[in-house]
Amino acid sequence: MSHLTEDEGYEVAIMGRSNVGKSSLINALANNKKLARSSQKPGCTAYFNCYQVAENRRLIDLPGYGFARRSKQMQRHWESEFEQYIQSRNTLSAVIVIVDTRHMLKVSDVALLEFLNECQIPTLLVGNKLDLLTQQSKHQRKIQITGFVSQLSNTVVEFTSVKKKFGLSTVVDFVKMHLCM
Ligand SMILES: Nc1nc2c(ncn2[C@@H]2O[C@H](COP(=O)(O)OP(=O)(O)O)[C@@H](O)[C@H]2O)c(=O)[nH]1
Ligand SMILES: [Mg+2]
């Protein structure tokens, strides 16, 4: 937090567990495969990685949460950084939370979504890696996730495959709107 740029302008932050596709999404939005480090090794990103989209407009790639191989102490450190960032960053206009649709929402995803809701931060929940699901599990997962999100007044949902470039226009529109572009 203390190393971030001045709290001026607009920011959209990208959050999610490790390996769900946060860095890949930034690369897709930027149309640059090498921009954000996309890694096979989970838990690699341990910084607020800030990408300036235009003057005073940033996308922030945050470290993955719920990464068990990271020490408990590091997990607690990042939890408190997340909380502080969400609660105190004036420029934080909106958050994109990404999940891997092969799995159910995890306790940590639900906790984050509910916290963002309490803080009244506009949120887009992105159910990613849709290309890896069968037609039937796609349908089931969409019903489960959409059902949960319908209880949250500040949250909308979209299903994507960053790999197959599917569903990304909703993400682009959400980012543009909240970065006032
Ligand atoms: N099949 C598939 N793989 C994806 C998709 N999005 C990301 N990945 C892969 O998932 C892995 C983790 O992605 P990464 O962007 O590093 O996740 P991060 O840890 O959340 O930043 C990489 O191998 C990506 O190529 C997707 O939509 N479909
Ligand atoms: Mg990453």
Short mmCIF file of N, CA and C and ligand atoms in Angstrom, two decimals:
data_model
loop_
_atom_site.label_atom_id
_atom_site.label_comp_id
_atom_site.label_asym_id
_atom_site.label_seq_id
_atom_site.Cartn_x
_atom_site.Cartn_y
_atom_site.Cartn_z
N MET A 1 0.83 -1.20 0.00
CA MET A 1 0.00 0.00 0.00
C MET A 1 0.87 1.26 0.00
N SER A 2 1.89 1.26 0.85
CA SER A 2 2.70 2.47 1.02
C SER A 2 3.52 2.78 -0.24
N HIS A 3 3.65 1.80 -1.14
CA HIS A 3 4.44 2.04 -2.36
C HIS A 3 3.58 2.44 -3.56
N LEU A 4 2.28 2.50 -3.37
CA LEU A 4 1.41 2.84 -4.49
C LEU A 4 1.57 4.30 -4.91
N THR A 5 1.18 4.57 -6.16
CA THR A 5 1.20 5.95 -6.65
C THR A 5 0.20 6.78 -5.86
N GLU A 6 0.29 8.07 -6.01
CA GLU A 6 -0.66 8.99 -5.37
C GLU A 6 -2.08 8.51 -5.60
N ASP A 7 -2.92 8.76 -4.61
CA ASP A 7 -4.30 8.30 -4.68
C ASP A 7 -5.13 9.27 -5.53
N GLU A 8 -4.78 9.34 -6.82
CA GLU A 8 -5.45 10.29 -7.73
C GLU A 8 -5.87 9.59 -9.01
N GLY A 9 -7.03 9.96 -9.52
CA GLY A 9 -7.50 9.37 -10.77
C GLY A 9 -8.46 8.22 -10.52
N TYR A 10 -8.33 7.16 -11.35
CA TYR A 10 -9.25 6.03 -11.28
C TYR A 10 -8.48 4.71 -11.35
N GLU A 11 -8.92 3.77 -10.53
CA GLU A 11 -8.31 2.45 -10.56
C GLU A 11 -9.37 1.36 -10.60
N VAL A 12 -9.09 0.33 -11.39
CA VAL A 12 -9.88 -0.90 -11.33
C VAL A 12 -8.91 -2.01 -10.94
N ALA A 13 -9.24 -2.72 -9.86
CA ALA A 13 -8.35 -3.77 -9.37
C ALA A 13 -8.86 -5.14 -9.78
N ILE A 14 -7.93 -6.03 -10.04
CA ILE A 14 -8.28 -7.41 -10.43
C ILE A 14 -7.84 -8.35 -9.32
N MET A 15 -8.81 -9.04 -8.76
CA MET A 15 -8.52 -9.93 -7.62
C MET A 15 -9.02 -11.33 -7.92
N GLY A 16 -8.44 -12.29 -7.26
CA GLY A 16 -8.87 -13.68 -7.43
C GLY A 16 -7.81 -14.60 -6.86
N ARG A 17 -8.19 -15.85 -6.70
CA ARG A 17 -7.22 -16.81 -6.20
C ARG A 17 -6.10 -16.99 -7.22
N SER A 18 -5.04 -17.64 -6.81
CA SER A 18 -3.92 -17.87 -7.72
C SER A 18 -4.36 -18.74 -8.88
N ASN A 19 -3.83 -18.41 -10.06
CA ASN A 19 -3.99 -19.28 -11.22
C ASN A 19 -5.36 -19.22 -11.90
N VAL A 20 -6.19 -18.25 -11.55
CA VAL A 20 -7.52 -18.17 -12.17
C VAL A 20 -7.49 -17.41 -13.51
N GLY A 21 -6.41 -16.65 -13.73
CA GLY A 21 -6.28 -15.93 -15.01
C GLY A 21 -6.23 -14.41 -14.90
N LYS A 22 -5.83 -13.90 -13.74
CA LYS A 22 -5.76 -12.44 -13.56
C LYS A 22 -4.77 -11.79 -14.54
N SER A 23 -3.56 -12.31 -14.55
CA SER A 23 -2.54 -11.73 -15.43
C SER A 23 -2.91 -11.95 -16.89
N SER A 24 -3.46 -13.11 -17.20
CA SER A 24 -3.88 -13.38 -18.59
C SER A 24 -4.95 -12.39 -19.03
N LEU A 25 -5.85 -12.05 -18.11
CA LEU A 25 -6.91 -11.10 -18.45
C LEU A 25 -6.32 -9.73 -18.76
N ILE A 26 -5.38 -9.30 -17.96
CA ILE A 26 -4.73 -8.00 -18.23
C ILE A 26 -4.03 -8.03 -19.59
N ASN A 27 -3.35 -9.11 -19.88
CA ASN A 27 -2.70 -9.24 -21.18
C ASN A 27 -3.71 -9.19 -22.32
N ALA A 28 -4.86 -9.85 -22.12
CA ALA A 28 -5.89 -9.86 -23.16
C ALA A 28 -6.47 -8.46 -23.36
N LEU A 29 -6.71 -7.76 -22.25
CA LEU A 29 -7.27 -6.41 -22.35
C LEU A 29 -6.29 -5.48 -23.06
N ALA A 30 -5.01 -5.69 -22.79
CA ALA A 30 -3.98 -4.83 -23.37
C ALA A 30 -3.56 -5.32 -24.76
N ASN A 31 -4.05 -6.50 -25.14
CA ASN A 31 -3.63 -7.11 -26.39
C ASN A 31 -2.11 -7.24 -26.46
N ASN A 32 -1.52 -7.68 -25.37
CA ASN A 32 -0.06 -7.83 -25.28
C ASN A 32 0.25 -9.03 -24.38
N LYS A 33 0.65 -10.12 -25.02
CA LYS A 33 0.83 -11.38 -24.28
C LYS A 33 1.93 -11.33 -23.23
N LYS A 34 2.82 -10.37 -23.38
CA LYS A 34 3.98 -10.38 -22.48
C LYS A 34 3.90 -9.31 -21.40
N LEU A 35 2.79 -8.59 -21.33
CA LEU A 35 2.73 -7.46 -20.41
C LEU A 35 2.73 -7.91 -18.96
N ALA A 36 1.66 -8.58 -18.54
CA ALA A 36 1.59 -9.05 -17.15
C ALA A 36 2.22 -10.44 -17.12
N ARG A 37 2.96 -10.69 -16.09
CA ARG A 37 3.61 -11.99 -16.01
C ARG A 37 2.56 -13.05 -15.76
N SER A 38 2.37 -13.91 -16.74
CA SER A 38 1.42 -15.00 -16.57
C SER A 38 2.26 -16.25 -16.34
N SER A 39 2.01 -16.90 -15.24
CA SER A 39 2.94 -17.94 -14.84
C SER A 39 2.23 -19.25 -14.56
N GLN A 40 2.89 -20.34 -14.79
CA GLN A 40 2.37 -21.66 -14.43
C GLN A 40 2.52 -21.86 -12.93
N LYS A 41 3.40 -21.09 -12.33
CA LYS A 41 3.72 -21.28 -10.91
C LYS A 41 2.80 -20.41 -10.07
N PRO A 42 1.84 -21.03 -9.35
CA PRO A 42 0.89 -20.20 -8.62
C PRO A 42 1.54 -19.40 -7.49
N GLY A 43 0.96 -18.26 -7.22
CA GLY A 43 1.42 -17.47 -6.08
C GLY A 43 2.63 -16.62 -6.36
N CYS A 44 2.95 -16.48 -7.66
CA CYS A 44 4.15 -15.73 -8.03
C CYS A 44 4.02 -14.23 -7.82
N THR A 45 2.84 -13.70 -8.18
CA THR A 45 2.68 -12.25 -8.12
C THR A 45 2.54 -11.80 -6.67
N ALA A 46 3.52 -11.17 -6.12
CA ALA A 46 3.42 -10.73 -4.73
C ALA A 46 3.59 -9.22 -4.61
N TYR A 47 3.05 -8.53 -5.59
CA TYR A 47 3.08 -7.07 -5.58
C TYR A 47 1.72 -6.56 -6.03
N PHE A 48 1.50 -5.26 -5.77
CA PHE A 48 0.44 -4.56 -6.50
C PHE A 48 1.10 -4.23 -7.84
N ASN A 49 0.74 -4.92 -8.90
CA ASN A 49 1.29 -4.59 -10.22
C ASN A 49 0.37 -3.60 -10.89
N CYS A 50 0.87 -2.40 -11.14
CA CYS A 50 0.03 -1.31 -11.64
C CYS A 50 0.28 -1.06 -13.12
N TYR A 51 -0.78 -1.02 -13.90
CA TYR A 51 -0.67 -0.76 -15.34
C TYR A 51 -1.43 0.51 -15.67
N GLN A 52 -0.69 1.49 -16.19
CA GLN A 52 -1.34 2.74 -16.55
C GLN A 52 -1.99 2.59 -17.93
N VAL A 53 -3.30 2.79 -17.96
CA VAL A 53 -4.07 2.62 -19.19
C VAL A 53 -4.10 3.95 -19.96
N ALA A 54 -4.23 5.02 -19.20
CA ALA A 54 -4.20 6.38 -19.73
C ALA A 54 -3.77 7.24 -18.53
N GLU A 55 -3.65 8.52 -18.75
CA GLU A 55 -3.20 9.36 -17.65
C GLU A 55 -4.14 9.22 -16.45
N ASN A 56 -3.57 8.91 -15.30
CA ASN A 56 -4.34 8.77 -14.05
C ASN A 56 -5.41 7.68 -14.08
N ARG A 57 -5.21 6.72 -14.97
CA ARG A 57 -6.16 5.60 -15.04
C ARG A 57 -5.37 4.30 -15.05
N ARG A 58 -5.65 3.48 -14.02
CA ARG A 58 -4.80 2.29 -13.83
C ARG A 58 -5.62 1.02 -13.64
N LEU A 59 -5.01 -0.08 -14.10
CA LEU A 59 -5.49 -1.42 -13.77
C LEU A 59 -4.49 -1.98 -12.77
N ILE A 60 -4.98 -2.60 -11.71
CA ILE A 60 -4.07 -3.13 -10.67
C ILE A 60 -4.23 -4.64 -10.60
N ASP A 61 -3.14 -5.34 -10.82
CA ASP A 61 -3.11 -6.81 -10.74
C ASP A 61 -2.62 -7.16 -9.33
N LEU A 62 -3.53 -7.75 -8.55
CA LEU A 62 -3.17 -8.04 -7.15
C LEU A 62 -2.76 -9.50 -6.97
N PRO A 63 -2.00 -9.78 -5.94
CA PRO A 63 -1.58 -11.17 -5.71
C PRO A 63 -2.78 -12.07 -5.47
N GLY A 64 -2.65 -13.32 -5.85
CA GLY A 64 -3.72 -14.29 -5.63
C GLY A 64 -3.88 -14.59 -4.15
N TYR A 65 -5.12 -14.70 -3.72
CA TYR A 65 -5.34 -15.03 -2.31
C TYR A 65 -5.60 -16.51 -2.15
N GLY A 66 -5.59 -16.97 -0.92
CA GLY A 66 -5.88 -18.37 -0.63
C GLY A 66 -4.83 -19.31 -1.19
N PHE A 67 -3.60 -18.83 -1.28
CA PHE A 67 -2.55 -19.69 -1.80
C PHE A 67 -1.84 -20.40 -0.65
N ALA A 68 -2.10 -21.68 -0.52
CA ALA A 68 -1.67 -22.42 0.67
C ALA A 68 -0.16 -22.53 0.82
N ARG A 69 0.53 -22.53 -0.32
CA ARG A 69 1.98 -22.71 -0.20
C ARG A 69 2.69 -21.45 0.32
N ARG A 70 1.97 -20.36 0.27
CA ARG A 70 2.53 -19.15 0.86
C ARG A 70 2.34 -19.28 2.37
N SER A 71 3.28 -18.76 3.16
CA SER A 71 3.19 -18.95 4.61
C SER A 71 1.96 -18.26 5.18
N LYS A 72 1.49 -18.75 6.31
CA LYS A 72 0.33 -18.16 6.98
C LYS A 72 0.57 -16.68 7.25
N GLN A 73 1.80 -16.37 7.62
CA GLN A 73 2.13 -14.98 7.93
C GLN A 73 1.97 -14.10 6.69
N MET A 74 2.43 -14.61 5.53
CA MET A 74 2.28 -13.86 4.28
C MET A 74 0.81 -13.73 3.91
N GLN A 75 0.04 -14.78 4.12
CA GLN A 75 -1.40 -14.73 3.82
C GLN A 75 -2.09 -13.65 4.63
N ARG A 76 -1.72 -13.60 5.93
CA ARG A 76 -2.32 -12.57 6.80
C ARG A 76 -1.91 -11.18 6.37
N HIS A 77 -0.62 -11.06 5.99
CA HIS A 77 -0.12 -9.77 5.53
C HIS A 77 -0.95 -9.28 4.35
N TRP A 78 -1.17 -10.17 3.36
CA TRP A 78 -1.90 -9.75 2.16
C TRP A 78 -3.37 -9.51 2.45
N GLU A 79 -3.94 -10.31 3.36
CA GLU A 79 -5.33 -10.08 3.74
C GLU A 79 -5.52 -8.66 4.27
N SER A 80 -4.61 -8.24 5.13
CA SER A 80 -4.77 -6.90 5.72
C SER A 80 -4.47 -5.82 4.68
N GLU A 81 -3.53 -6.09 3.76
CA GLU A 81 -3.27 -5.12 2.68
C GLU A 81 -4.51 -4.97 1.78
N PHE A 82 -5.17 -6.09 1.47
CA PHE A 82 -6.38 -6.07 0.65
C PHE A 82 -7.47 -5.23 1.32
N GLU A 83 -7.67 -5.52 2.61
CA GLU A 83 -8.71 -4.83 3.35
C GLU A 83 -8.47 -3.33 3.37
N GLN A 84 -7.22 -3.00 3.67
CA GLN A 84 -6.84 -1.58 3.74
C GLN A 84 -7.02 -0.92 2.38
N TYR A 85 -6.59 -1.60 1.34
CA TYR A 85 -6.70 -1.07 -0.02
C TYR A 85 -8.16 -0.83 -0.39
N ILE A 86 -9.00 -1.83 -0.14
CA ILE A 86 -10.43 -1.71 -0.49
C ILE A 86 -11.11 -0.61 0.31
N GLN A 87 -10.75 -0.52 1.58
CA GLN A 87 -11.44 0.45 2.44
C GLN A 87 -10.94 1.88 2.28
N SER A 88 -9.65 2.03 1.97
CA SER A 88 -9.11 3.39 2.05
C SER A 88 -8.68 4.01 0.73
N ARG A 89 -8.66 3.24 -0.33
CA ARG A 89 -8.17 3.79 -1.60
C ARG A 89 -9.29 4.57 -2.30
N ASN A 90 -9.16 5.87 -2.32
CA ASN A 90 -10.22 6.69 -2.92
C ASN A 90 -10.40 6.45 -4.41
N THR A 91 -9.30 6.20 -5.09
CA THR A 91 -9.34 6.02 -6.54
C THR A 91 -9.88 4.67 -6.96
N LEU A 92 -10.07 3.76 -6.01
CA LEU A 92 -10.57 2.43 -6.38
C LEU A 92 -12.04 2.55 -6.81
N SER A 93 -12.26 2.50 -8.13
CA SER A 93 -13.61 2.71 -8.67
C SER A 93 -14.40 1.42 -8.72
N ALA A 94 -13.71 0.32 -8.97
CA ALA A 94 -14.40 -0.95 -9.14
C ALA A 94 -13.39 -2.09 -9.03
N VAL A 95 -13.93 -3.28 -8.79
CA VAL A 95 -13.07 -4.46 -8.67
C VAL A 95 -13.59 -5.56 -9.59
N ILE A 96 -12.66 -6.25 -10.23
CA ILE A 96 -13.00 -7.46 -10.98
C ILE A 96 -12.51 -8.64 -10.15
N VAL A 97 -13.42 -9.52 -9.80
CA VAL A 97 -13.03 -10.74 -9.07
C VAL A 97 -13.12 -11.90 -10.06
N ILE A 98 -12.03 -12.60 -10.24
CA ILE A 98 -12.04 -13.73 -11.18
C ILE A 98 -12.05 -15.05 -10.43
N VAL A 99 -12.84 -15.98 -10.93
CA VAL A 99 -12.82 -17.35 -10.40
C VAL A 99 -12.66 -18.32 -11.57
N ASP A 100 -12.20 -19.51 -11.25
CA ASP A 100 -12.07 -20.59 -12.22
C ASP A 100 -13.37 -21.39 -12.17
N THR A 101 -14.14 -21.34 -13.26
CA THR A 101 -15.49 -21.95 -13.23
C THR A 101 -15.46 -23.48 -13.14
N ARG A 102 -14.28 -24.08 -13.21
CA ARG A 102 -14.24 -25.54 -13.01
C ARG A 102 -14.57 -25.88 -11.56
N HIS A 103 -14.38 -24.89 -10.68
CA HIS A 103 -14.64 -25.12 -9.26
C HIS A 103 -15.80 -24.27 -8.77
N MET A 104 -16.39 -24.69 -7.66
CA MET A 104 -17.40 -23.88 -6.98
C MET A 104 -16.72 -22.65 -6.40
N LEU A 105 -17.50 -21.61 -6.08
CA LEU A 105 -16.92 -20.46 -5.38
C LEU A 105 -16.34 -20.96 -4.07
N LYS A 106 -15.15 -20.47 -3.74
CA LYS A 106 -14.50 -20.89 -2.49
C LYS A 106 -14.91 -19.92 -1.38
N VAL A 107 -14.69 -20.37 -0.15
CA VAL A 107 -15.02 -19.53 1.01
C VAL A 107 -14.35 -18.15 0.88
N SER A 108 -13.10 -18.15 0.42
CA SER A 108 -12.38 -16.88 0.30
C SER A 108 -12.98 -15.99 -0.80
N ASP A 109 -13.50 -16.58 -1.87
CA ASP A 109 -14.16 -15.78 -2.92
C ASP A 109 -15.43 -15.13 -2.36
N VAL A 110 -16.22 -15.95 -1.66
CA VAL A 110 -17.48 -15.46 -1.09
C VAL A 110 -17.19 -14.34 -0.09
N ALA A 111 -16.18 -14.54 0.74
CA ALA A 111 -15.83 -13.52 1.75
C ALA A 111 -15.43 -12.22 1.07
N LEU A 112 -14.64 -12.31 0.01
CA LEU A 112 -14.21 -11.10 -0.69
C LEU A 112 -15.41 -10.41 -1.34
N LEU A 113 -16.26 -11.17 -2.01
CA LEU A 113 -17.42 -10.58 -2.68
C LEU A 113 -18.35 -9.89 -1.68
N GLU A 114 -18.52 -10.53 -0.52
CA GLU A 114 -19.40 -9.93 0.49
C GLU A 114 -18.77 -8.67 1.09
N PHE A 115 -17.46 -8.71 1.26
CA PHE A 115 -16.76 -7.53 1.79
C PHE A 115 -16.85 -6.36 0.80
N LEU A 116 -16.66 -6.64 -0.48
CA LEU A 116 -16.76 -5.60 -1.51
C LEU A 116 -18.17 -5.01 -1.54
N ASN A 117 -19.14 -5.89 -1.32
CA ASN A 117 -20.53 -5.46 -1.28
C ASN A 117 -20.78 -4.52 -0.10
N GLU A 118 -20.24 -4.92 1.08
CA GLU A 118 -20.37 -4.07 2.27
C GLU A 118 -19.73 -2.71 2.04
N CYS A 119 -18.60 -2.71 1.35
CA CYS A 119 -17.89 -1.45 1.09
C CYS A 119 -18.47 -0.70 -0.10
N GLN A 120 -19.52 -1.28 -0.70
CA GLN A 120 -20.22 -0.66 -1.83
C GLN A 120 -19.32 -0.36 -3.02
N ILE A 121 -18.42 -1.29 -3.30
CA ILE A 121 -17.56 -1.16 -4.47
C ILE A 121 -18.21 -1.93 -5.63
N PRO A 122 -18.47 -1.25 -6.76
CA PRO A 122 -19.01 -1.96 -7.91
C PRO A 122 -18.08 -3.11 -8.31
N THR A 123 -18.67 -4.28 -8.50
CA THR A 123 -17.85 -5.47 -8.72
C THR A 123 -18.35 -6.27 -9.92
N LEU A 124 -17.39 -6.73 -10.70
CA LEU A 124 -17.71 -7.67 -11.79
C LEU A 124 -17.09 -9.02 -11.42
N LEU A 125 -17.93 -10.02 -11.28
CA LEU A 125 -17.43 -11.36 -11.04
C LEU A 125 -17.26 -12.05 -12.39
N VAL A 126 -16.04 -12.45 -12.67
CA VAL A 126 -15.73 -13.10 -13.94
C VAL A 126 -15.52 -14.60 -13.70
N GLY A 127 -16.40 -15.40 -14.28
CA GLY A 127 -16.24 -16.86 -14.22
C GLY A 127 -15.42 -17.29 -15.42
N ASN A 128 -14.14 -17.53 -15.19
CA ASN A 128 -13.20 -17.76 -16.31
C ASN A 128 -12.97 -19.26 -16.58
N LYS A 129 -12.24 -19.52 -17.64
CA LYS A 129 -11.85 -20.87 -18.08
C LYS A 129 -13.06 -21.70 -18.49
N LEU A 130 -14.05 -21.01 -19.04
CA LEU A 130 -15.26 -21.69 -19.49
C LEU A 130 -14.97 -22.74 -20.57
N ASP A 131 -13.88 -22.52 -21.29
CA ASP A 131 -13.51 -23.48 -22.36
C ASP A 131 -13.18 -24.86 -21.82
N LEU A 132 -12.90 -24.96 -20.53
CA LEU A 132 -12.51 -26.26 -19.97
C LEU A 132 -13.69 -27.05 -19.41
N LEU A 133 -14.90 -26.49 -19.53
CA LEU A 133 -16.09 -27.17 -18.99
C LEU A 133 -16.90 -27.85 -20.09
N THR A 134 -17.57 -28.93 -19.72
CA THR A 134 -18.51 -29.55 -20.65
C THR A 134 -19.77 -28.68 -20.71
N GLN A 135 -20.57 -28.90 -21.73
CA GLN A 135 -21.79 -28.12 -21.90
C GLN A 135 -22.67 -28.18 -20.65
N GLN A 136 -22.77 -29.38 -20.08
CA GLN A 136 -23.65 -29.57 -18.93
C GLN A 136 -23.10 -28.87 -17.68
N SER A 137 -21.81 -29.01 -17.43
CA SER A 137 -21.27 -28.38 -16.22
C SER A 137 -21.22 -26.86 -16.38
N LYS A 138 -21.08 -26.39 -17.62
CA LYS A 138 -21.16 -24.96 -17.89
C LYS A 138 -22.49 -24.41 -17.39
N HIS A 139 -23.55 -25.10 -17.79
CA HIS A 139 -24.90 -24.70 -17.46
C HIS A 139 -25.12 -24.70 -15.94
N GLN A 140 -24.70 -25.78 -15.29
CA GLN A 140 -24.85 -25.89 -13.83
C GLN A 140 -24.11 -24.80 -13.10
N ARG A 141 -22.86 -24.60 -13.51
CA ARG A 141 -22.02 -23.61 -12.82
C ARG A 141 -22.59 -22.21 -12.99
N LYS A 142 -23.09 -21.92 -14.19
CA LYS A 142 -23.67 -20.59 -14.43
C LYS A 142 -24.85 -20.36 -13.50
N ILE A 143 -25.69 -21.38 -13.33
CA ILE A 143 -26.86 -21.24 -12.46
C ILE A 143 -26.41 -21.02 -11.01
N GLN A 144 -25.42 -21.80 -10.56
CA GLN A 144 -24.93 -21.67 -9.18
C GLN A 144 -24.37 -20.27 -8.91
N ILE A 145 -23.49 -19.84 -9.81
CA ILE A 145 -22.80 -18.56 -9.58
C ILE A 145 -23.77 -17.39 -9.72
N THR A 146 -24.60 -17.43 -10.75
CA THR A 146 -25.57 -16.34 -10.95
C THR A 146 -26.53 -16.26 -9.76
N GLY A 147 -26.92 -17.41 -9.23
CA GLY A 147 -27.81 -17.44 -8.07
C GLY A 147 -27.19 -16.75 -6.87
N PHE A 148 -25.91 -17.02 -6.63
CA PHE A 148 -25.24 -16.38 -5.51
C PHE A 148 -25.13 -14.86 -5.72
N VAL A 149 -24.72 -14.48 -6.92
CA VAL A 149 -24.49 -13.06 -7.22
C VAL A 149 -25.78 -12.24 -7.13
N SER A 150 -26.91 -12.87 -7.41
CA SER A 150 -28.17 -12.13 -7.39
C SER A 150 -28.49 -11.58 -6.00
N GLN A 151 -27.84 -12.12 -4.96
CA GLN A 151 -28.05 -11.58 -3.60
C GLN A 151 -27.21 -10.33 -3.33
N LEU A 152 -26.26 -10.06 -4.21
CA LEU A 152 -25.35 -8.94 -3.98
C LEU A 152 -25.72 -7.77 -4.88
N SER A 153 -26.06 -6.66 -4.26
CA SER A 153 -26.62 -5.56 -5.06
C SER A 153 -25.58 -4.86 -5.94
N ASN A 154 -24.30 -4.96 -5.58
CA ASN A 154 -23.28 -4.20 -6.33
C ASN A 154 -22.53 -5.06 -7.34
N THR A 155 -22.96 -6.32 -7.50
CA THR A 155 -22.15 -7.25 -8.29
C THR A 155 -22.87 -7.75 -9.54
N VAL A 156 -22.15 -7.71 -10.65
CA VAL A 156 -22.66 -8.30 -11.88
C VAL A 156 -21.72 -9.45 -12.26
N VAL A 157 -22.17 -10.30 -13.16
CA VAL A 157 -21.37 -11.47 -13.48
C VAL A 157 -21.24 -11.65 -14.99
N GLU A 158 -20.09 -12.16 -15.40
CA GLU A 158 -19.89 -12.55 -16.80
C GLU A 158 -19.04 -13.81 -16.83
N PHE A 159 -19.28 -14.64 -17.83
CA PHE A 159 -18.51 -15.87 -17.97
C PHE A 159 -17.59 -15.74 -19.18
N THR A 160 -16.35 -16.14 -18.99
CA THR A 160 -15.35 -15.90 -20.02
C THR A 160 -14.43 -17.10 -20.25
N SER A 161 -13.79 -17.03 -21.39
CA SER A 161 -12.56 -17.79 -21.58
C SER A 161 -11.54 -16.78 -22.08
N VAL A 162 -10.62 -16.43 -21.20
CA VAL A 162 -9.58 -15.49 -21.62
C VAL A 162 -8.76 -16.13 -22.74
N LYS A 163 -8.58 -17.43 -22.62
CA LYS A 163 -7.79 -18.15 -23.62
C LYS A 163 -8.43 -18.10 -25.01
N LYS A 164 -9.75 -18.33 -25.05
CA LYS A 164 -10.45 -18.34 -26.35
C LYS A 164 -11.04 -16.98 -26.68
N LYS A 165 -10.72 -15.97 -25.87
CA LYS A 165 -11.20 -14.60 -26.07
C LYS A 165 -12.72 -14.54 -26.15
N PHE A 166 -13.34 -15.18 -25.19
CA PHE A 166 -14.80 -15.25 -25.16
C PHE A 166 -15.31 -14.46 -23.95
N GLY A 167 -16.32 -13.63 -24.14
CA GLY A 167 -16.92 -12.88 -23.04
C GLY A 167 -16.15 -11.63 -22.62
N LEU A 168 -15.12 -11.29 -23.37
CA LEU A 168 -14.24 -10.20 -22.91
C LEU A 168 -14.83 -8.81 -23.13
N SER A 169 -15.80 -8.68 -24.04
CA SER A 169 -16.31 -7.34 -24.32
C SER A 169 -17.02 -6.75 -23.09
N THR A 170 -17.67 -7.60 -22.30
CA THR A 170 -18.30 -7.13 -21.06
C THR A 170 -17.24 -6.59 -20.10
N VAL A 171 -16.11 -7.28 -20.06
CA VAL A 171 -15.03 -6.86 -19.16
C VAL A 171 -14.47 -5.51 -19.63
N VAL A 172 -14.28 -5.39 -20.94
CA VAL A 172 -13.77 -4.14 -21.50
C VAL A 172 -14.72 -2.98 -21.17
N ASP A 173 -16.03 -3.21 -21.38
CA ASP A 173 -17.02 -2.16 -21.10
C ASP A 173 -17.01 -1.77 -19.63
N PHE A 174 -16.90 -2.78 -18.75
CA PHE A 174 -16.88 -2.52 -17.31
C PHE A 174 -15.66 -1.68 -16.93
N VAL A 175 -14.51 -2.05 -17.46
CA VAL A 175 -13.28 -1.32 -17.16
C VAL A 175 -13.39 0.12 -17.67
N LYS A 176 -13.82 0.27 -18.91
CA LYS A 176 -13.92 1.61 -19.50
C LYS A 176 -14.86 2.50 -18.69
N MET A 177 -16.00 1.91 -18.32
CA MET A 177 -16.97 2.69 -17.58
C MET A 177 -16.38 3.18 -16.25
N HIS A 178 -15.70 2.28 -15.54
CA HIS A 178 -15.22 2.64 -14.20
C HIS A 178 -13.90 3.40 -14.23
N LEU A 179 -13.22 3.40 -15.38
CA LEU A 179 -12.05 4.26 -15.50
C LEU A 179 -12.44 5.58 -16.18
N CYS A 180 -13.75 5.76 -16.39
CA CYS A 180 -14.27 6.96 -17.04
C CYS A 180 -13.56 7.23 -18.37
N MET A 181 -13.56 6.22 -19.22
CA MET A 181 -12.90 6.38 -20.54
C MET A 181 -13.93 6.30 -21.66
N1 LIG B 1 -7.88 -23.06 -20.58
C1 LIG B 1 -7.76 -21.82 -20.11
N2 LIG B 1 -6.62 -21.46 -19.47
C2 LIG B 1 -6.52 -20.20 -18.99
C3 LIG B 1 -7.57 -19.25 -19.16
N3 LIG B 1 -7.18 -18.09 -18.56
C4 LIG B 1 -5.95 -18.31 -18.06
N4 LIG B 1 -5.53 -19.59 -18.31
C5 LIG B 1 -4.25 -20.23 -17.92
O1 LIG B 1 -4.24 -20.37 -16.52
C6 LIG B 1 -2.91 -20.23 -16.02
C7 LIG B 1 -2.85 -19.14 -14.95
O2 LIG B 1 -3.09 -17.88 -15.54
P1 LIG B 1 -2.54 -16.53 -14.88
O3 LIG B 1 -3.04 -15.42 -15.75
O4 LIG B 1 -1.08 -16.59 -14.62
O5 LIG B 1 -3.33 -16.55 -13.49
P2 LIG B 1 -3.14 -15.59 -12.21
O6 LIG B 1 -2.32 -16.37 -11.23
O7 LIG B 1 -4.53 -15.41 -11.71
O8 LIG B 1 -2.51 -14.33 -12.66
C8 LIG B 1 -2.03 -19.92 -17.23
O9 LIG B 1 -1.45 -21.13 -17.65
C9 LIG B 1 -3.03 -19.40 -18.26
O10 LIG B 1 -2.60 -19.63 -19.57
C10 LIG B 1 -8.77 -19.66 -19.85
O11 LIG B 1 -9.75 -18.93 -20.04
N5 LIG B 1 -8.79 -20.96 -20.29
MG MG B 2 -0.78 -13.32 -11.93
#
